[in-house]
Short mmCIF file of C-alpha atoms in Angstrom, two decimals:
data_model
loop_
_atom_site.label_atom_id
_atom_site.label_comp_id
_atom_site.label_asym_id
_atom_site.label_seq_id
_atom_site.Cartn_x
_atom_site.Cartn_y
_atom_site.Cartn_z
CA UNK U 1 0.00 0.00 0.00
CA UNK U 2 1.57 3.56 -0.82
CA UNK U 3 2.24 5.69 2.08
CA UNK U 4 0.16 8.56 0.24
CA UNK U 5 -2.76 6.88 1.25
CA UNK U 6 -2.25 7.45 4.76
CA UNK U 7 -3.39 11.01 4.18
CA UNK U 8 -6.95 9.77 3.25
CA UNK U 9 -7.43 9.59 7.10
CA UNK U 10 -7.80 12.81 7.96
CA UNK U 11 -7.79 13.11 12.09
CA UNK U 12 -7.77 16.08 13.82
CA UNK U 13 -4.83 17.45 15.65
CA UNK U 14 -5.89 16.45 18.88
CA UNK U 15 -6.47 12.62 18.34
CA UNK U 16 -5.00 9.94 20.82
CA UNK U 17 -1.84 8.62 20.12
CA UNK U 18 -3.66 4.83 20.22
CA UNK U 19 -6.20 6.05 17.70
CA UNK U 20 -3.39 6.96 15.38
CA UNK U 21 -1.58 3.66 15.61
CA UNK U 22 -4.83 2.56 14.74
CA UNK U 23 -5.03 5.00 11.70
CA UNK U 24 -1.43 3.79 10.46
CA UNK U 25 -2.92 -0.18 10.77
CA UNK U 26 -5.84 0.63 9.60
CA UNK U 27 -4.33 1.95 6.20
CA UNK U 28 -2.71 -1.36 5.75
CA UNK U 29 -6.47 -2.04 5.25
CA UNK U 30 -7.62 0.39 2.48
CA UNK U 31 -9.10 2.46 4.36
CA UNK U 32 -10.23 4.47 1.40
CA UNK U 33 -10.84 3.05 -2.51
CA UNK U 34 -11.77 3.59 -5.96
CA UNK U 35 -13.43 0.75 -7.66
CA UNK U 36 -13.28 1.10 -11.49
CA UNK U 37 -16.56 -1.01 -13.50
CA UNK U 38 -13.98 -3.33 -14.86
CA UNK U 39 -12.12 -4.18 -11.44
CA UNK U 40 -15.66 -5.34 -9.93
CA UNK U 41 -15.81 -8.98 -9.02
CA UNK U 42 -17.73 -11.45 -11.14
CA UNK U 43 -20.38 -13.46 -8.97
CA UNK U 44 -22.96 -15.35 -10.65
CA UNK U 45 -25.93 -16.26 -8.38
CA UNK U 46 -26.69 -19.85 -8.85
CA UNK U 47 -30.45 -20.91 -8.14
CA UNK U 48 -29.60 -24.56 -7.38
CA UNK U 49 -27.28 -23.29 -4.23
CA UNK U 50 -28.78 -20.59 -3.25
CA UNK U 51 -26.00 -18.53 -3.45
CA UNK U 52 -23.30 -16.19 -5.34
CA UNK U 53 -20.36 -17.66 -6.80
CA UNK U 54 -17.03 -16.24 -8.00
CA UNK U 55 -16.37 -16.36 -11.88
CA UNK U 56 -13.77 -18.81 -11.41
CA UNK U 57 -16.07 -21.86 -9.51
CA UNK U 58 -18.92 -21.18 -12.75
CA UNK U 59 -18.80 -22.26 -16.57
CA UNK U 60 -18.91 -18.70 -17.71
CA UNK U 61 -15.94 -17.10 -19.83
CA UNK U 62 -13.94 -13.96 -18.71
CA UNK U 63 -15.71 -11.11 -19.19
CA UNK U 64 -14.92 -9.45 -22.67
CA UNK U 65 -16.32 -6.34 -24.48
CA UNK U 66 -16.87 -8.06 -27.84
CA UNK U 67 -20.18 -9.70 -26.16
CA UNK U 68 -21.25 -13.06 -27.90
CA UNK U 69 -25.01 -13.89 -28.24
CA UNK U 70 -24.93 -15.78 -24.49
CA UNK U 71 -23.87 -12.73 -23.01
CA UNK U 72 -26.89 -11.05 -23.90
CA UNK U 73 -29.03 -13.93 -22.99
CA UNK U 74 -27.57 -13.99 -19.44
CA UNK U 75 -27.57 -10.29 -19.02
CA UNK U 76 -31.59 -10.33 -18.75
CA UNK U 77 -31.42 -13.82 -17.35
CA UNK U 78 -29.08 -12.63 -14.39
CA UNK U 79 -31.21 -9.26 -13.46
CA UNK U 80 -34.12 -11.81 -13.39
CA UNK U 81 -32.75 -14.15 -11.19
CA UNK U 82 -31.62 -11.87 -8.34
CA UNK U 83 -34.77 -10.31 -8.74
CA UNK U 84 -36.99 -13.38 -7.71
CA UNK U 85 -34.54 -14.53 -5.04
CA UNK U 86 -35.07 -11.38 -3.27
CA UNK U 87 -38.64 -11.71 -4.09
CA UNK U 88 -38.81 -15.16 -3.23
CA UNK U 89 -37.07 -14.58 0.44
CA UNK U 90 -39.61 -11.11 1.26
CA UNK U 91 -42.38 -11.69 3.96
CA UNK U 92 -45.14 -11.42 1.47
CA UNK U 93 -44.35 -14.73 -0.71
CA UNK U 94 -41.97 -17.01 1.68
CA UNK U 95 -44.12 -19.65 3.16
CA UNK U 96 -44.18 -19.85 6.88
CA UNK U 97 -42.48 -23.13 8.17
CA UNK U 98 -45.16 -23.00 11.26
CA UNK U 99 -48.79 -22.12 10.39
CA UNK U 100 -50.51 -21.54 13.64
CA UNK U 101 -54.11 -21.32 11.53
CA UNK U 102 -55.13 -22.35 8.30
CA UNK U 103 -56.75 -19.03 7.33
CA UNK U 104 -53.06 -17.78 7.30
CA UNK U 105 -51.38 -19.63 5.02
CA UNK U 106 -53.56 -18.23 2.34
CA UNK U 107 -52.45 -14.69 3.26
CA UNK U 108 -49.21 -15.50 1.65
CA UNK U 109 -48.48 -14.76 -2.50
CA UNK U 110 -47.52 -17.52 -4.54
CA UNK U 111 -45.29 -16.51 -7.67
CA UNK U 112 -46.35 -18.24 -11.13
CA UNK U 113 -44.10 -18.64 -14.65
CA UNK U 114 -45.13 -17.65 -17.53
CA UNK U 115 -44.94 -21.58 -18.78
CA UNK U 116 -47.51 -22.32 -16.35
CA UNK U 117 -49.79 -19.96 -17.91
CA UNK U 118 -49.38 -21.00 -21.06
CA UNK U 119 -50.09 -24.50 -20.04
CA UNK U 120 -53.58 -23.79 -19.22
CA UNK U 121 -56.52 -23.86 -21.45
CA UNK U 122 -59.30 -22.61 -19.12
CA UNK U 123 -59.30 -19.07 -17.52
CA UNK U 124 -56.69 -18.87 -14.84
CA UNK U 125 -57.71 -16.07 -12.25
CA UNK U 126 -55.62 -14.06 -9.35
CA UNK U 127 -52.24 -14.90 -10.31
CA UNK U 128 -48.49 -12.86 -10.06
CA UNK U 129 -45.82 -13.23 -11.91
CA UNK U 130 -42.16 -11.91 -12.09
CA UNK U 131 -41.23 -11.08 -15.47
CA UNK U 132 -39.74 -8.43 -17.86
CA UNK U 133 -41.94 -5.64 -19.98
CA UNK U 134 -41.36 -5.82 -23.78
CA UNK U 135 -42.65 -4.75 -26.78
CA UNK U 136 -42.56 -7.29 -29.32
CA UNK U 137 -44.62 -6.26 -31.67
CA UNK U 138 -45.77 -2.34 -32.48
CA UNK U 139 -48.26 -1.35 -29.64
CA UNK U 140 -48.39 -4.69 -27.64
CA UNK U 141 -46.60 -5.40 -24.68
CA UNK U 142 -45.47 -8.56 -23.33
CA UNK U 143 -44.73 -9.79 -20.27
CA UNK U 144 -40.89 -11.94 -21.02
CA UNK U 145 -39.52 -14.64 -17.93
CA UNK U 146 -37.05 -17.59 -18.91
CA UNK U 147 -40.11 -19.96 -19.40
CA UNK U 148 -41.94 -17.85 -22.23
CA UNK U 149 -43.87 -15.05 -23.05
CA UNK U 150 -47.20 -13.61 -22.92
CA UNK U 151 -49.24 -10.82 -24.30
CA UNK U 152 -50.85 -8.16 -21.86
CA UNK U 153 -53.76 -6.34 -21.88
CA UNK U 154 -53.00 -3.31 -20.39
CA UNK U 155 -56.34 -1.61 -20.19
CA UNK U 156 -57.56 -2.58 -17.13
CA UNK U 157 -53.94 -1.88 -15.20
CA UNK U 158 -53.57 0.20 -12.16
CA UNK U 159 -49.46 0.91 -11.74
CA UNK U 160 -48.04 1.41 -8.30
CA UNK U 161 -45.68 4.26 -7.58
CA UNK U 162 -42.56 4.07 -9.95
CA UNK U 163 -41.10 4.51 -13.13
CA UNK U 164 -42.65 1.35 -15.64
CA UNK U 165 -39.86 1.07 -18.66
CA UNK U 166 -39.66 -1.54 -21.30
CA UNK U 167 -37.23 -4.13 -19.93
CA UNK U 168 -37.66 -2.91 -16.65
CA UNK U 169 -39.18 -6.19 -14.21
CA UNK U 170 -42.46 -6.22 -12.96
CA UNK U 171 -44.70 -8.02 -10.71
CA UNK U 172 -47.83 -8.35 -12.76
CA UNK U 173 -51.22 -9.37 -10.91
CA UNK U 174 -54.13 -10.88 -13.02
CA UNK U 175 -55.59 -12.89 -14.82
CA UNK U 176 -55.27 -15.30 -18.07
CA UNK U 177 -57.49 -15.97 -20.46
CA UNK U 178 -57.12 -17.02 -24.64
CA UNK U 179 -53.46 -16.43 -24.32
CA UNK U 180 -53.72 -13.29 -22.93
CA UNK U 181 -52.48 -11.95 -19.40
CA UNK U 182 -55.09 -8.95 -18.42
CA UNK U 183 -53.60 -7.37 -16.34
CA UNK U 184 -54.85 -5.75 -12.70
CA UNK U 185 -52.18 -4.15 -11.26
CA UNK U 186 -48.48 -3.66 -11.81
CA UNK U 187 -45.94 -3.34 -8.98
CA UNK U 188 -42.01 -3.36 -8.83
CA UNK U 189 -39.93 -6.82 -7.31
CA UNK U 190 -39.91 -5.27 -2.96
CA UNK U 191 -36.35 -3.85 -2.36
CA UNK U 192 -33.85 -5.53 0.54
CA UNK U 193 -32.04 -3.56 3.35
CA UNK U 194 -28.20 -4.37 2.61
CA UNK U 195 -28.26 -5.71 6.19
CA UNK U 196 -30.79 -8.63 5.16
CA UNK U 197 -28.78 -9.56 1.82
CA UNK U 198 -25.75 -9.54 3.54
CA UNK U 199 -27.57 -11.73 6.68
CA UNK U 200 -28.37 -14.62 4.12
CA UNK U 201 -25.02 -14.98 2.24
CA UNK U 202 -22.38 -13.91 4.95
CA UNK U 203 -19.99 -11.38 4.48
CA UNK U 204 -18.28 -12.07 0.42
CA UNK U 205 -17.41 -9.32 -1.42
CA UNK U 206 -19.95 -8.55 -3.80
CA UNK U 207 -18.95 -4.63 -4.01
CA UNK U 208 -14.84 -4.80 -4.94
CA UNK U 209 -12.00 -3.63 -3.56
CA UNK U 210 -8.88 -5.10 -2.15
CA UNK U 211 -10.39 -6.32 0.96
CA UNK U 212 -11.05 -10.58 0.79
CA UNK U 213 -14.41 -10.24 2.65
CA UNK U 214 -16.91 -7.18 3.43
CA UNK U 215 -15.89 -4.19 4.58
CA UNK U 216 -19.20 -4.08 6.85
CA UNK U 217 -17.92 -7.33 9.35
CA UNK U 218 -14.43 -4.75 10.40
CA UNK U 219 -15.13 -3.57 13.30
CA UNK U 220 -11.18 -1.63 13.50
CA UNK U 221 -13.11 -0.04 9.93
CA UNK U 222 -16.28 1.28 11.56
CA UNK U 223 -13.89 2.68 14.69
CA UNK U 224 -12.39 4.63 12.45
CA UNK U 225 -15.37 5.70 10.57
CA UNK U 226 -17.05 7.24 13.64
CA UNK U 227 -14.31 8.68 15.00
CA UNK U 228 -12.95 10.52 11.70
CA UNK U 229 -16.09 13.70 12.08
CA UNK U 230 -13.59 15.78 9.94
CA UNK U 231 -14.10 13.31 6.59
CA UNK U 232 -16.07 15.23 3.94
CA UNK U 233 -16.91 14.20 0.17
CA UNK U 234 -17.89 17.10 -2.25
CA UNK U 235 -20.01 15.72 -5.14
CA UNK U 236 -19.99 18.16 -8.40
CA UNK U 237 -21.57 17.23 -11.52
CA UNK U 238 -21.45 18.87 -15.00
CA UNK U 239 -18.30 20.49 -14.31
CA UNK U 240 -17.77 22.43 -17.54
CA UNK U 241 -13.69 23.16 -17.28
CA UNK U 242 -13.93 25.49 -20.37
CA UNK U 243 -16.68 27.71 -18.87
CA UNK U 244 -14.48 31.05 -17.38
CA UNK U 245 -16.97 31.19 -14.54
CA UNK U 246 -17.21 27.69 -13.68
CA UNK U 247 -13.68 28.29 -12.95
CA UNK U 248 -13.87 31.25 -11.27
CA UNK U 249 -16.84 29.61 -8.87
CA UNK U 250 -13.97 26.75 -8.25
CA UNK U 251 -11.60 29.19 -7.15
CA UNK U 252 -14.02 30.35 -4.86
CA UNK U 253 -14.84 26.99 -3.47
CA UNK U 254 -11.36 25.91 -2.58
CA UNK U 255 -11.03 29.33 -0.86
CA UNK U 256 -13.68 28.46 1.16
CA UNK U 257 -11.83 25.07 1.83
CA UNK U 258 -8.74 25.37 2.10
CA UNK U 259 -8.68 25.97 6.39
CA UNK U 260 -10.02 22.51 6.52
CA UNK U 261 -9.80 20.97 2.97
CA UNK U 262 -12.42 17.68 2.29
CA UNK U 263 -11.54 14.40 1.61
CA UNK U 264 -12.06 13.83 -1.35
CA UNK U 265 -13.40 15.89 -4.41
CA UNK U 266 -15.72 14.19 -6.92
CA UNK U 267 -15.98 15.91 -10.23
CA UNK U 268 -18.61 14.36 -12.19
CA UNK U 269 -18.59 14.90 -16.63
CA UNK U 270 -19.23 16.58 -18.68
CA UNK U 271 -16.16 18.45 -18.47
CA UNK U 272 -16.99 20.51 -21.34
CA UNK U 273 -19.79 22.86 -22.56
CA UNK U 274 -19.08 22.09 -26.04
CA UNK U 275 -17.80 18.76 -26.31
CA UNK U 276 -17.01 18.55 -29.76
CA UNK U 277 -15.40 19.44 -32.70
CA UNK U 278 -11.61 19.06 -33.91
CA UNK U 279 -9.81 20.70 -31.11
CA UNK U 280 -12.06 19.10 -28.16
CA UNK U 281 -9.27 17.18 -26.74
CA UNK U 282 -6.89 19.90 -26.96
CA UNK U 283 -9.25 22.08 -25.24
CA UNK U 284 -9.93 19.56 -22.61
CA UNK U 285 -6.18 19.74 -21.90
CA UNK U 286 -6.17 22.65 -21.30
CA UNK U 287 -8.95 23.36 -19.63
CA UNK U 288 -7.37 20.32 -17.17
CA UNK U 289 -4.00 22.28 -16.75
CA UNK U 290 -5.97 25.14 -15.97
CA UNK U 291 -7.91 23.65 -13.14
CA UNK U 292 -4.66 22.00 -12.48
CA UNK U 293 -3.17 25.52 -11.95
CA UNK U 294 -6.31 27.22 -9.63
CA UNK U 295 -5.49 23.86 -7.36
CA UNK U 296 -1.77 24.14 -6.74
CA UNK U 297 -3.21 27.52 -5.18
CA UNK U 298 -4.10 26.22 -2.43
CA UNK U 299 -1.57 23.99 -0.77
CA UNK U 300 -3.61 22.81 1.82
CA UNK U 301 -6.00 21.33 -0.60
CA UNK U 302 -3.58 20.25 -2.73
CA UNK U 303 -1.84 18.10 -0.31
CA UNK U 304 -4.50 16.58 1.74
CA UNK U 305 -7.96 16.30 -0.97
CA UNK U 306 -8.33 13.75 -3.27
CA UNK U 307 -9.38 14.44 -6.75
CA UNK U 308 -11.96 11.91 -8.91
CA UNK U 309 -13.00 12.67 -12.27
CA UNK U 310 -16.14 9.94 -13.42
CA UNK U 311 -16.91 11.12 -17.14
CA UNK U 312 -19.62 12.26 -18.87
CA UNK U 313 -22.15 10.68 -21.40
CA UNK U 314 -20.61 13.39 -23.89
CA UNK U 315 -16.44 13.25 -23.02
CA UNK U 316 -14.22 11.97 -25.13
CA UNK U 317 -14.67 7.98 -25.14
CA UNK U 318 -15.87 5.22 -27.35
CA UNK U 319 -19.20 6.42 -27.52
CA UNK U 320 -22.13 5.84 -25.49
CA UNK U 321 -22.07 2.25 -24.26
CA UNK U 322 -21.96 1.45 -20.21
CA UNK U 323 -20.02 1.56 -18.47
CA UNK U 324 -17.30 3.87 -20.02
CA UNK U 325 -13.53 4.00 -19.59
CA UNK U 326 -11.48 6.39 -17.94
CA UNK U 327 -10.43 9.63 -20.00
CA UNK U 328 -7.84 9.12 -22.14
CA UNK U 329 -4.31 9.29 -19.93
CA UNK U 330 -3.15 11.13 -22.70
CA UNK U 331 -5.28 13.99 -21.99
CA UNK U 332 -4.94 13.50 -18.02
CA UNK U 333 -1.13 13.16 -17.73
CA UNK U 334 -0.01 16.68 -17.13
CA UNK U 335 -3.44 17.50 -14.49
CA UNK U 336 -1.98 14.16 -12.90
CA UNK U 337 1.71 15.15 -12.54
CA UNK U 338 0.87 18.33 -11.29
CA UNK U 339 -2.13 16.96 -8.84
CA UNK U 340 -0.92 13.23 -7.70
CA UNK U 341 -3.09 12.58 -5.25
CA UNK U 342 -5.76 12.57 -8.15
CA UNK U 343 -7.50 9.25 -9.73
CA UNK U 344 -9.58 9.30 -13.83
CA UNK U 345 -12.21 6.54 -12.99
CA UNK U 346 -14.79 4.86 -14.97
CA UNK U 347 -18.56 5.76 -15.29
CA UNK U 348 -20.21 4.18 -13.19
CA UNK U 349 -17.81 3.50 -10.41
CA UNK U 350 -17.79 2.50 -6.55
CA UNK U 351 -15.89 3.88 -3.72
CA UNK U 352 -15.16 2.20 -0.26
CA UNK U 353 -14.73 4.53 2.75
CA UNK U 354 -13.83 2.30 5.71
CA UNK U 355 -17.17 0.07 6.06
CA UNK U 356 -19.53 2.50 3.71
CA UNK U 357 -20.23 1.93 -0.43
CA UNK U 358 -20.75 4.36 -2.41
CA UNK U 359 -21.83 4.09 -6.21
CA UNK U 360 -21.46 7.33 -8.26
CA UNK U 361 -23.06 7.05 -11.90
CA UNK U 362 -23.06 10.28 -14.14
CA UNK U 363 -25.84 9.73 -16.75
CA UNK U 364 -28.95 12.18 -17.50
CA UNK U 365 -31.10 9.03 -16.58
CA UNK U 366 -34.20 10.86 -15.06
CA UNK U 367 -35.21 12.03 -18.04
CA UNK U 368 -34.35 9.26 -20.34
CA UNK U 369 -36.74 7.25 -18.14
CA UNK U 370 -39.89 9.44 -18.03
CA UNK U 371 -39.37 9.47 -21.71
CA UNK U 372 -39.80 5.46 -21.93
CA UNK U 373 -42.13 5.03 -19.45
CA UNK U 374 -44.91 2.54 -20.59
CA UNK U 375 -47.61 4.78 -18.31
CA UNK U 376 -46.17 8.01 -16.84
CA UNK U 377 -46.90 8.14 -13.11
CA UNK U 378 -49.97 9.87 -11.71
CA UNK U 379 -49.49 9.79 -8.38
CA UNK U 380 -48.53 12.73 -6.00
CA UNK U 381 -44.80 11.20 -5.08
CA UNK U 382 -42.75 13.36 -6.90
CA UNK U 383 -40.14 12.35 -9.59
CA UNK U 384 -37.21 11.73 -8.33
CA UNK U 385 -39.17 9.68 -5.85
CA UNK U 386 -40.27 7.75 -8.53
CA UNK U 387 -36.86 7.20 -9.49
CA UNK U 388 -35.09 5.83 -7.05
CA UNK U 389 -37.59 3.56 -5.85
CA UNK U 390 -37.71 2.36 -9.56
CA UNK U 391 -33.59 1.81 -9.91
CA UNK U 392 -33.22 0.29 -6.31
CA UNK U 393 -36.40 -2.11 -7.22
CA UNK U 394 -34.69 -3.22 -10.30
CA UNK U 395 -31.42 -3.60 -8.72
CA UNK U 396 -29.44 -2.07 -11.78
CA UNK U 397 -28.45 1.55 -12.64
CA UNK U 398 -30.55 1.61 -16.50
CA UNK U 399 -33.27 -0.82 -16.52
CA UNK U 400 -34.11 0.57 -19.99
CA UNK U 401 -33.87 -1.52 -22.96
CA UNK U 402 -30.86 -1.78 -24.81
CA UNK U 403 -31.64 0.36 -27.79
CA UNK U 404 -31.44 3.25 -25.21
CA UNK U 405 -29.04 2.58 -23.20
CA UNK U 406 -26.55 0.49 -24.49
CA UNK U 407 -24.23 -1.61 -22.34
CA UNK U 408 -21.63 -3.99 -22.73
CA UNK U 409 -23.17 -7.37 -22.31
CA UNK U 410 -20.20 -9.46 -20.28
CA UNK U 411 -19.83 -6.33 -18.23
CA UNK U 412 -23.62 -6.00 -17.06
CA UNK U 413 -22.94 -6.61 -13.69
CA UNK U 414 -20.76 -3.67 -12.77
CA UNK U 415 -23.84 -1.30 -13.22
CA UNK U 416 -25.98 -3.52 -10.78
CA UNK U 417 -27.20 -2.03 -7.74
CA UNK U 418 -27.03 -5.55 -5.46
CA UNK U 419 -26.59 -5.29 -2.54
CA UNK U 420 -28.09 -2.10 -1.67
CA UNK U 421 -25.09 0.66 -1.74
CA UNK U 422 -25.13 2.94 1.59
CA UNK U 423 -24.87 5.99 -0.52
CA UNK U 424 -26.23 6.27 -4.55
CA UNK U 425 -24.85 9.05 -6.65
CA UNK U 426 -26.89 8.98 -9.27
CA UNK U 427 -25.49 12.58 -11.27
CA UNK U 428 -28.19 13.69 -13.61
CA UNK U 429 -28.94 17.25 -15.26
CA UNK U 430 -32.47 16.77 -13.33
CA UNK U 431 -32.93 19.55 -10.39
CA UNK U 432 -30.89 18.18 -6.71
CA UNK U 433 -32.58 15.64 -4.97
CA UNK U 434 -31.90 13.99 -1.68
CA UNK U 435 -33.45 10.85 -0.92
CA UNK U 436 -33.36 7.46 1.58
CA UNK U 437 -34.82 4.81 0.42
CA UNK U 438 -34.21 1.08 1.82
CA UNK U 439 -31.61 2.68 3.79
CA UNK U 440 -29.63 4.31 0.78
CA UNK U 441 -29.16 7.58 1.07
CA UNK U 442 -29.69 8.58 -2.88
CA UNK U 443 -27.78 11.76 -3.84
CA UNK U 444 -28.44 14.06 -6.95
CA UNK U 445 -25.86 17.06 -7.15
CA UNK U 446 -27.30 18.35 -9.93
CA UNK U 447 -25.82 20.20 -13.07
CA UNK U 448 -22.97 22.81 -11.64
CA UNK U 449 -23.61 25.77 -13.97
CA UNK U 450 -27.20 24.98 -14.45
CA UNK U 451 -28.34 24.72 -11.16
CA UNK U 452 -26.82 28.22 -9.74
CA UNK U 453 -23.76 26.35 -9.01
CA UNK U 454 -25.03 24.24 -6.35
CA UNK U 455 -23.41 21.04 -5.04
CA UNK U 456 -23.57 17.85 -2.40
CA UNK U 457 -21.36 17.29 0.32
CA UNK U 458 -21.28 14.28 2.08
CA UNK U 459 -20.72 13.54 5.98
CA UNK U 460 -19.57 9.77 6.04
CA UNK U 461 -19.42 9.48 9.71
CA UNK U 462 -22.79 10.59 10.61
CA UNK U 463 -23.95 9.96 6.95
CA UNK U 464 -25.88 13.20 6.54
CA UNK U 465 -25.70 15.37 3.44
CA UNK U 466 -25.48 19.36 2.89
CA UNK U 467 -27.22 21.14 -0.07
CA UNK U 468 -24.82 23.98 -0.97
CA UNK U 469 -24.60 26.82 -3.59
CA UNK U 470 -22.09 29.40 -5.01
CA UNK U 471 -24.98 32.33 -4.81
CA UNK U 472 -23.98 35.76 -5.50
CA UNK U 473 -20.21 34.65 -4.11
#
């Protein structure tokens, strides 16, 4: 482990020499990590077992970004299967083993397939089933599980609060009749408190990192974590380097820092106003070096913050498909010899502060998803409400199909959402949003310049978060 990690733990003067042994130990164990999407362990649940298993104990191949057909099978066929597991183990369909009366065994749902649907000939009433929303043909939607497929009628449907996409999973409750599933209500697979996944299959390391098991079973981790009031992560999205007041508002940020500088700095894409044309990634340079430059300002800062950059949907890269690369180190070299303590991640990515996960994902999803909704919500929850009940449901950052949001199909699995993160950055041009849901605290920063330079920051040890803004500074 390099020493410059050390720094990560920021104590305050006054700690106890036994507390900072324990800091120096503790840094042995990564205290503090960036998780790219292609470092992410492979674990592929296994229905026969009842459990997760590592890449290497399964028949799949490595992971590659030239997808082959089974890839894309297994993509949907994965999302489905963690899906009804969780669904499976939730109060509302897990048989009791003891059954004091009769009357309430009945009180309990009982999850059909598709195939046993289409096995009947007669009318089939009061039945739910897990499956996936799709369009097959123009105007008719089906309801898709690994057994088969069936046609909806949608007419009749009341839809609970969320957002309903094609290829988004859906418990559907209703009945079937000539090969048709009409359809009474719609609701989303029930969400899992990390603490309950993590009860059932013991403490592996689903999230990444160096550490061999969880980082929620260290108890030296979660010492730390309390004790450390002074650690601070600054989320900023739509950081537009090329902007002369975007800048300027930066300057005035790390001025405002500096006394007591944060953690770490996230600076979410797009790092550009106008990302395109022939010079972009000349500009982008030096728009870098220039940040670069406004940083070096401020020693304090400079020495103790850490610096992540997650990229846009609109940054240089090879296109649009999830998740995306690093930038270029050809454009980040010079920022990263004059800032070292500075990491270029992928999009998404995950970050482990002692025994807390964070996901950060910088995508205009929010409005991406209203846009292929298959009913647009009427209730009174707002929006983002709607959203992050909807991507925590699904258990996957874009549970769109892949038309619009195109992902790599081996690599799938680094933009699940499984188990439950403790904090969810989802970065989106949609106005800020705080939320908790299923004990996630679900962060939008919001677009920098478009949102009168407002930001997050993030208190890890008391896991609270701070709306601020740049107003009329």
């Amino acid at each position: 482990m390099k020493a410059k990690f050390c720094k990560k733990c920021t104590l305050k003067p006054k700690t106890s020499v036994s507390v900072k042994a324990m800091m120096v130990v503790l840094c042995l164990e990564n205290v503090f990590n960036i998780i790219g999407a292609f470092d992410i362990p492979r674990y592929i649940y296994n229905s026969e077992r009842k459990k997760f298993l590592p890449l290497s104990m399964t028949s799949f191949p490595v992971p590659n970004l030239f997808g082959t057909a089974r890839d894309k099978a297994e993509l949907f066929r994965e999302r489905y299967s963690i899906l009804q597991q969780r669904t499976h183990r939730h109060e509302l369909f897990s048989p009791s083993p003891v059954v004091a009366h009769p009357d309430d065994s009945g009180s309990k749902f009982q999850l059909k397939t598709i195939e046993t649907l289409l096995g009947n000939t007669t009318k089939v009433g009061e039945v739910i089933v897990l499956g996936m929303i799709t369009q097959l043909k123009e105007g008719k939607f089906f309801l898709e599980d690994p057994t088969g497929v069936v046609q909806l009628d949608l007419s009749k449907a009341q839809f609970h609060s969320g957002l309903y996409t094609e290829s988004s999973f859906v418990l559907a409750e209703g009945w079937y009749e000539d090969e048709v599933f009409h359809v009474n209500a719609f609701g989303f697979p029930p969400t899992e408190p990390s603490a309950t996944t993590r009860a059932f299959y013991g403490n592996i390391n689903l999230f990444g990192g160096p550490s061999s098991a969880s980082v929620k079973a260290s108890a030296k981790l979660k010492q730390l974590e309390d004790e450390n009031e002074d650690a601070m992560f600054v989320f900023l999205s739509d950081v537009w380097l090329d902007q002369a007041e975007v800048l300027e508002k930066l300057h005035t940020m790390f001025s405002g820092y500096s006394p007591a500088p944060p953690t770490c700095f996230f600076f979410c894409g797009n790092f550009s106003s106008a990302p395109y044309g022939k010079n972009q990634i000349q500009s982008l340079k030096g728009s870098l070096k220039a940040l670069a430059d406004i940083i070096c300002e401020y020693p304090s800062i400079h020495k103790s913050s850490r610096f992540v950059f997650v990229p846009g949907p609109e940054d240089p890269g090879p296109g649009s498909i999830l998740p995306r690369p690093p930038l270029a180190e050809n454009i980040t070299e010079e920022f990263r010899q004059l800032v070292p303590f500075s990491v270029f991640t992928t999009n998404p990515c995950r970050v482990q502060y002692c025994t807390q996960e964070i996901i950060i994902f910088r995508e205009d999803l929010v409005n991406k998803m209203c846009r292929n909704c298959v009913r647009f919500p009427s209730s009174n929850m707002d929006i983002p409400n709607h959203f992050v009940k909807t991507i925590l449901s699904q258990g996957h950052l874009t549970p769109l199909p892949l038309y619009v949001s195109p992902v790599y199909w081996a690599y799938d699995y680094a933009l699940r959402v499984y188990p439950v993160p403790d904090v969810l950055v989802v970065a989106d041009k949609y106005d800020p949003f705080t939320i908790t849901n299923t004990d996630c605290l679900c962060i939008n920063p919001g677009s920098f310049p478009r949102s009168g330079f407002s930001f997050k920051v993030f208190y890890p040890s008391n896991k609270t978060v701070e709306d601020s803004k740049l107003q009329g500074v």
